Tab-separated table of C-alpha atoms in Angstrom:
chain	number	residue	atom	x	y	z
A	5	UNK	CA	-5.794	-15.440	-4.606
A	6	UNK	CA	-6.548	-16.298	-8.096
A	7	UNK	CA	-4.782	-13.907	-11.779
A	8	UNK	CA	-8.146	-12.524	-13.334
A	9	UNK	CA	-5.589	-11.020	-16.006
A	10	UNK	CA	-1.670	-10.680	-16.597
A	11	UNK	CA	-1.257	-7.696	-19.047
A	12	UNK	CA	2.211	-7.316	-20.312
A	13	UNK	CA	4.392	-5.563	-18.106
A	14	UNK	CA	7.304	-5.184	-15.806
A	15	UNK	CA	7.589	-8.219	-13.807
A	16	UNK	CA	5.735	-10.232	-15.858
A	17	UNK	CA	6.778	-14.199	-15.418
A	18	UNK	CA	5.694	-16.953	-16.774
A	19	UNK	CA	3.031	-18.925	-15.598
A	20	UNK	CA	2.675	-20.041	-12.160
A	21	UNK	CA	5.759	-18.113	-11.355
A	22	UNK	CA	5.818	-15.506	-8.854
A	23	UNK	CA	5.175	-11.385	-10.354
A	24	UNK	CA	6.646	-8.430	-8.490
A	25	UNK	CA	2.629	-7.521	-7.820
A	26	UNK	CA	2.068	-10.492	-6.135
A	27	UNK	CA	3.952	-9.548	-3.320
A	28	UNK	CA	4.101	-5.927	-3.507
A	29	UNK	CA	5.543	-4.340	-0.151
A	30	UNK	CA	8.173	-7.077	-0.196
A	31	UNK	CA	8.890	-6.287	-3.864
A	32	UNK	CA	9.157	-2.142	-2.884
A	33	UNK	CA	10.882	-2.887	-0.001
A	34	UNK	CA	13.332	-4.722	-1.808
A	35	UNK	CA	13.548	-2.060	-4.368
A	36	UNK	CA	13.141	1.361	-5.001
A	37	UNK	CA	12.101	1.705	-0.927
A	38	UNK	CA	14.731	-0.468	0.329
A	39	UNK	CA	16.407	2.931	1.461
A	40	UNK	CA	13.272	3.086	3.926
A	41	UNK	CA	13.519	-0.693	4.842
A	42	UNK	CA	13.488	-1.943	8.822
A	43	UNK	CA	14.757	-5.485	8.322
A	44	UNK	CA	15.099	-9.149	10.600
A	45	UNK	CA	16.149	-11.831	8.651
A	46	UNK	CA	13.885	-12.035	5.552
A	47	UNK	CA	10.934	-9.567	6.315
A	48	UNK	CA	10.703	-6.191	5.912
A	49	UNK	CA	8.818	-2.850	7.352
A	50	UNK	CA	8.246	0.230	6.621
A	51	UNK	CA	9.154	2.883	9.507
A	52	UNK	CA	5.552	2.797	11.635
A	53	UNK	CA	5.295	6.976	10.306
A	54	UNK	CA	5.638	6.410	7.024
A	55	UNK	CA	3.641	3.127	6.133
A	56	UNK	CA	1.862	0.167	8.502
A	57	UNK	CA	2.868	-2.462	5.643
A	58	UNK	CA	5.111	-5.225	6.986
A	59	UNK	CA	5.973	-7.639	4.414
A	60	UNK	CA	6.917	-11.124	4.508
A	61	UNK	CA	8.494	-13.786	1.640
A	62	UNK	CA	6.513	-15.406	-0.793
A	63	UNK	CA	6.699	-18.611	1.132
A	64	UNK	CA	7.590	-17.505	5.542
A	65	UNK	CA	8.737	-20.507	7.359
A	66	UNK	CA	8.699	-20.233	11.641
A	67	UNK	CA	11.791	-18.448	11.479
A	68	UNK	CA	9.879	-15.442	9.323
A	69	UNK	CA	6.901	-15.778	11.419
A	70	UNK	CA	9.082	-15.056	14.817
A	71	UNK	CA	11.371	-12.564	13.136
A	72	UNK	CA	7.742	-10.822	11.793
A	73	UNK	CA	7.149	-11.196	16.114
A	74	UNK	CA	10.131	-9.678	16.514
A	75	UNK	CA	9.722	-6.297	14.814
A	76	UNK	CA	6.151	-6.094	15.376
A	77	UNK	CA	6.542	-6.518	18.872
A	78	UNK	CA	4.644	-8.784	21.238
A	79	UNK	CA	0.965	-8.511	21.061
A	80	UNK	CA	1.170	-6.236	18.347
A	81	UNK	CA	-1.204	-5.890	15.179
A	82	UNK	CA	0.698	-6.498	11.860
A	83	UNK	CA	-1.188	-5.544	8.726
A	84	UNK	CA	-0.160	-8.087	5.568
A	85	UNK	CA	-1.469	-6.803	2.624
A	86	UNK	CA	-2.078	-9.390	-0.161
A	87	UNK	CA	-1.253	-12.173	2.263
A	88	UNK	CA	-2.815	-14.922	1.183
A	89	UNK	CA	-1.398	-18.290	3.528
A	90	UNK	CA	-2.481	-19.415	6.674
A	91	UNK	CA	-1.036	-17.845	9.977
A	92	UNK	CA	0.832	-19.616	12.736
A	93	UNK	CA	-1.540	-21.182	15.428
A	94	UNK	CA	-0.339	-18.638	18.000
A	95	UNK	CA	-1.390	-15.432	15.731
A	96	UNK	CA	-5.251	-14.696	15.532
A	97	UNK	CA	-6.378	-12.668	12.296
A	98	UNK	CA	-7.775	-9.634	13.743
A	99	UNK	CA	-9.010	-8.292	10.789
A	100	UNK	CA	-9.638	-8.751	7.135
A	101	UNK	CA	-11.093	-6.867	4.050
A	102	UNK	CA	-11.205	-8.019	0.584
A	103	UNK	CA	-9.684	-6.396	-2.100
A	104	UNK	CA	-8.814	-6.263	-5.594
A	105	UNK	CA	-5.545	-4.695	-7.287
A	106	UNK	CA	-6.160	-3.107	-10.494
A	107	UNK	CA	-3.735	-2.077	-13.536
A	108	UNK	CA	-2.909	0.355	-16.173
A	109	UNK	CA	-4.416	-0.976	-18.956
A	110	UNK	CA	-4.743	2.064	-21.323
A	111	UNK	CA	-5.371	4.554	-18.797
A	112	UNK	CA	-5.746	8.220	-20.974
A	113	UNK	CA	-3.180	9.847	-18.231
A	114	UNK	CA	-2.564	13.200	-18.501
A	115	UNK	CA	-1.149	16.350	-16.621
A	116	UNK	CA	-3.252	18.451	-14.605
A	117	UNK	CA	-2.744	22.064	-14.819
A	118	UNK	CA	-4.454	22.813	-11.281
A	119	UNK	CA	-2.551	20.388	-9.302
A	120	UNK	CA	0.492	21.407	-6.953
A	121	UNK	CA	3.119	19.264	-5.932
A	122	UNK	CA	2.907	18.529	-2.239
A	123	UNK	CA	5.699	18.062	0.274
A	124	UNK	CA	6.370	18.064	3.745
A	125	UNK	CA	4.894	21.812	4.624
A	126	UNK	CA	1.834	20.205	3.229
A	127	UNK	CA	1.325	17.147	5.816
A	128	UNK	CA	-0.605	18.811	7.926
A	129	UNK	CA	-3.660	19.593	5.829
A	130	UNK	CA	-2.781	15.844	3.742
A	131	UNK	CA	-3.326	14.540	7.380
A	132	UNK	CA	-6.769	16.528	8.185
A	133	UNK	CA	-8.231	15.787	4.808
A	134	UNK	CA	-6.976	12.160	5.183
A	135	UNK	CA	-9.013	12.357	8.664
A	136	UNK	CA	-11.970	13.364	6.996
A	137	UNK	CA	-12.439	11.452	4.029
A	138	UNK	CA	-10.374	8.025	5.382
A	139	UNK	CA	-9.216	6.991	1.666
A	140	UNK	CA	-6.406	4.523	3.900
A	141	UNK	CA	-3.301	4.636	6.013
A	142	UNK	CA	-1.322	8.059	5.247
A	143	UNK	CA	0.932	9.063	8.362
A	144	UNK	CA	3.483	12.066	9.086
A	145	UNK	CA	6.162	10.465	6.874
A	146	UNK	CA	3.895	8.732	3.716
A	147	UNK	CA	4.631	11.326	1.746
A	148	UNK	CA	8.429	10.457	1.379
A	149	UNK	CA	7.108	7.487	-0.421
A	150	UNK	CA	6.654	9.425	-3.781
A	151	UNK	CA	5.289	12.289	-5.733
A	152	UNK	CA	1.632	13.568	-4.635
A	153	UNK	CA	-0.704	16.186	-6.049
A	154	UNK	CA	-2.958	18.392	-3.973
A	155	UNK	CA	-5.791	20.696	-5.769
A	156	UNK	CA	-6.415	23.941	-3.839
A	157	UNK	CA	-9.231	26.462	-3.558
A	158	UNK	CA	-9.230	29.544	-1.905
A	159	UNK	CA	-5.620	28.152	-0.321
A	160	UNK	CA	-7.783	25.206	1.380
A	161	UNK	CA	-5.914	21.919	0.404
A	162	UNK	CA	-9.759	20.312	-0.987
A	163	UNK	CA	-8.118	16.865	-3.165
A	164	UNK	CA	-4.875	14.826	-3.376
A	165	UNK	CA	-3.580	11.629	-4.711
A	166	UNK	CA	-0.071	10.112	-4.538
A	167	UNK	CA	2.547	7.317	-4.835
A	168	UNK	CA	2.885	4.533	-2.214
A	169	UNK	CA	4.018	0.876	-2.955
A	170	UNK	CA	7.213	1.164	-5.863
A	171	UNK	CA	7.861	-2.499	-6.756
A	172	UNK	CA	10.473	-2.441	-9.818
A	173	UNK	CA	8.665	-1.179	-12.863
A	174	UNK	CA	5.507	-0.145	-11.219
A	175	UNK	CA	4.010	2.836	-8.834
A	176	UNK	CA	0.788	2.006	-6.551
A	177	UNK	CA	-1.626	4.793	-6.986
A	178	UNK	CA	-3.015	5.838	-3.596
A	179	UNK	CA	-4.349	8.645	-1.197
A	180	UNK	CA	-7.052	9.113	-3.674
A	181	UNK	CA	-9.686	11.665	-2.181
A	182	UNK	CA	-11.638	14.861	-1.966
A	183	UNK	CA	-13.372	16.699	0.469
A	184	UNK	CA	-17.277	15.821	0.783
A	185	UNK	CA	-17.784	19.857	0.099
A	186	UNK	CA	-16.187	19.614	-3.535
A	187	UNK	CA	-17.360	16.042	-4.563
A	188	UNK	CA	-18.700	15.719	-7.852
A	189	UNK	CA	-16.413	17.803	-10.003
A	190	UNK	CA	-14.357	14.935	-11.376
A	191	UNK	CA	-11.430	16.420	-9.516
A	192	UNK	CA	-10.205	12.590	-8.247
A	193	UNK	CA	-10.287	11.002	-11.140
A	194	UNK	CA	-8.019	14.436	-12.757
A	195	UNK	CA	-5.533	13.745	-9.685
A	196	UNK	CA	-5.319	9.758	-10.811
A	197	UNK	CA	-4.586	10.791	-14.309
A	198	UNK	CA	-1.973	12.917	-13.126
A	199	UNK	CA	-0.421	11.075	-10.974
A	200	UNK	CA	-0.365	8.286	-13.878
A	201	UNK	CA	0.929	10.728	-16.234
A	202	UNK	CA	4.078	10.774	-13.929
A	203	UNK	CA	4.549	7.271	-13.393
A	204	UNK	CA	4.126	6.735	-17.405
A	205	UNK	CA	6.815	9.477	-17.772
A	206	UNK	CA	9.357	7.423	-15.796
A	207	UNK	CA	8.759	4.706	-17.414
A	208	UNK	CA	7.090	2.623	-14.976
A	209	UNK	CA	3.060	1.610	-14.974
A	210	UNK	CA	0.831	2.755	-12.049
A	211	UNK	CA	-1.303	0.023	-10.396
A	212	UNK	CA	-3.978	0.685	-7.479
A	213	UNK	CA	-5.833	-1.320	-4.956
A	214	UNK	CA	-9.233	-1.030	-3.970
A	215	UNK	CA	-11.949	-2.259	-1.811
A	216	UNK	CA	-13.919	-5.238	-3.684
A	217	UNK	CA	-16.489	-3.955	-1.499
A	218	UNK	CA	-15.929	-0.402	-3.120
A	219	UNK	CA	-17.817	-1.343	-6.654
A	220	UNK	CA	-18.397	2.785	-7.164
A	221	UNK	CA	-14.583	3.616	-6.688
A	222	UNK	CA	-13.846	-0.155	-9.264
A	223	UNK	CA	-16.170	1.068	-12.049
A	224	UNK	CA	-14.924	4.244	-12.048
A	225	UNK	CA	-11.371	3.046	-12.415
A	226	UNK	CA	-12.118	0.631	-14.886
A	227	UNK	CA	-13.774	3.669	-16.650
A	228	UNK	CA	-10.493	5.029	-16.485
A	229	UNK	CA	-8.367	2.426	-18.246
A	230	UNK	CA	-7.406	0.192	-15.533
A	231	UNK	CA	-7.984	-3.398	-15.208
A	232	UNK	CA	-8.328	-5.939	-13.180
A	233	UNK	CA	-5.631	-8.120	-12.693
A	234	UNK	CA	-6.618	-10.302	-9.040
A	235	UNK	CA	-8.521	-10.706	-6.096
A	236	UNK	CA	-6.482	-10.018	-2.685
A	237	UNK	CA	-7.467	-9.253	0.468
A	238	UNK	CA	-5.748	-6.738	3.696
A	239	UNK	CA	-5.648	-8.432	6.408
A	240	UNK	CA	-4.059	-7.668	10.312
A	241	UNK	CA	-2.766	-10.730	12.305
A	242	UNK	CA	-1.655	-10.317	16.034
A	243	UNK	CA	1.631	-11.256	17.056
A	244	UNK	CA	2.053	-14.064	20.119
A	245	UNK	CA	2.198	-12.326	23.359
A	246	UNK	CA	4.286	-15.055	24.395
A	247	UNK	CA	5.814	-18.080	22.413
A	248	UNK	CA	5.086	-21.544	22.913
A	249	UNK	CA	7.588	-22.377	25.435
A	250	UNK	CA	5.929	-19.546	27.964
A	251	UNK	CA	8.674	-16.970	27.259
A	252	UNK	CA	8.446	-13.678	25.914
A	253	UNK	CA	7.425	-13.452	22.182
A	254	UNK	CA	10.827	-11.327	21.436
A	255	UNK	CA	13.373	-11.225	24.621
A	256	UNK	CA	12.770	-8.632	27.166
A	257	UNK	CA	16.467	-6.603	27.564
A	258	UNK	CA	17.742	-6.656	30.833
A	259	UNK	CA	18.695	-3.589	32.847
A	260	UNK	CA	22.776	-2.834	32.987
């Protein structure tokens, strides 16, 4: 994965060095989420209801690859987002979508005066228009990762954004979407600014991923004030059923 651009900004290194956005589960996960951490050796998870994102270090050996085994669980699909090495021989890459991970770069953020806060209560519409629309993973517990907005009409919960990934310094924008009924109105791109409005006023700098394939949803973030700062891809390996040996991937307990 190549740097298009490296605005100025928490995290910033110097050149060739590792930046907190490079890696950013394992950078949240580490952080500001390491409250919400599930942990083996060096990688990380998230709790499987509040995020899918398992991270691994910048540079996994064997050991990371069977601890990864480990809390996946034999068999089991692992999404690595921004992964960019080669898998072990015994995983198989079960899926993979480019991407590309965009910055604030003068964004024009901004409060929103029809946004509500949203909360637990709320999950059960932010799951239904999730269903509908498919913006990305959002499960039962995603909204403990951060603040998120909602825009009602007529009490119907119609557009939302949020917080997800929270390296040090920075706040992924995501959950961006709006139901087909009430497109056009500009009413994601006023939940965005919002959101970023918050971010700014803690002091941190909101960052987003998108589909590369997604140019609609890239221009109109760029329109926005963010830029592009590299290429990365989502990807899902599968874990080794069994390891090499012939024995179970991750011991099976015994009874007593």
């Amino acid at each position: 994965m190549s740097i298009v651009s490296s605005p100025d900004g928490p995290g910033r290194t110097a050149v060739g060095a590792p930046h907190v956005l490079d890696n950013p589960a394992m950078a949240s996960l580490t952080g500001p989420h390491a409250h919400l951490a599930e942990r083996r050796g060096r990688v990380r998870r998230y709790p499987v209801d509040v995020s899918p994102w398992l991270a691994l270090p910048d540079d996994p050996d064997a050991r990371d690859w069977a601890d990864l085994a480990a809390l996946a669980g034999p068999g089991a699909g692992v999404p690595l987002a921004g992964f960019s090495g080669d898998v072990p021989a015994d995983w198989e890459v079960t899926f993979r979508v480019e991407g590309v991970q965009l910055v604030d770069d003068g964004v024009a953020a901004a409060p929103e005066p029809e946004a509500v806060l949203l909360g637990p209560a709320d999950v059960p519409e932010m799951l239904d228009l999730v269903s509908r629309t498919r913006p990305g993973p959002f499960l039962p517990r995603t909204v403990e990762l951060g603040t998120y907005l909602g825009i009602r009409r007529g009490g119907a919960l119609i557009a939302m954004a949020g917080e997800r990934l929270h390296p040090p310094g920075w706040t992924e924008i995501s959950a961006v979407c709006t139901d087909p009924a009430f497109r056009g109105e500009g009413l994601a791109t006023r939940l965005v600014l919002a959101v970023a409005h918050g971010v700014r006023e803690r002091g941190e700098t909101p960052f987003l991923h998108a589909s590369a394939a997604n140019t609609n949803a890239i221009r109109l973030y760029e329109s926005l004030g963010f830029r592009l700062r590299r290429r990365t891809a989502f990807l899902e390996a599968r874990a080794p059923q069994r390891r090499a040996d012939g024995r179970p991937a991750v011991p099976v307990p015994q009874p007593g």
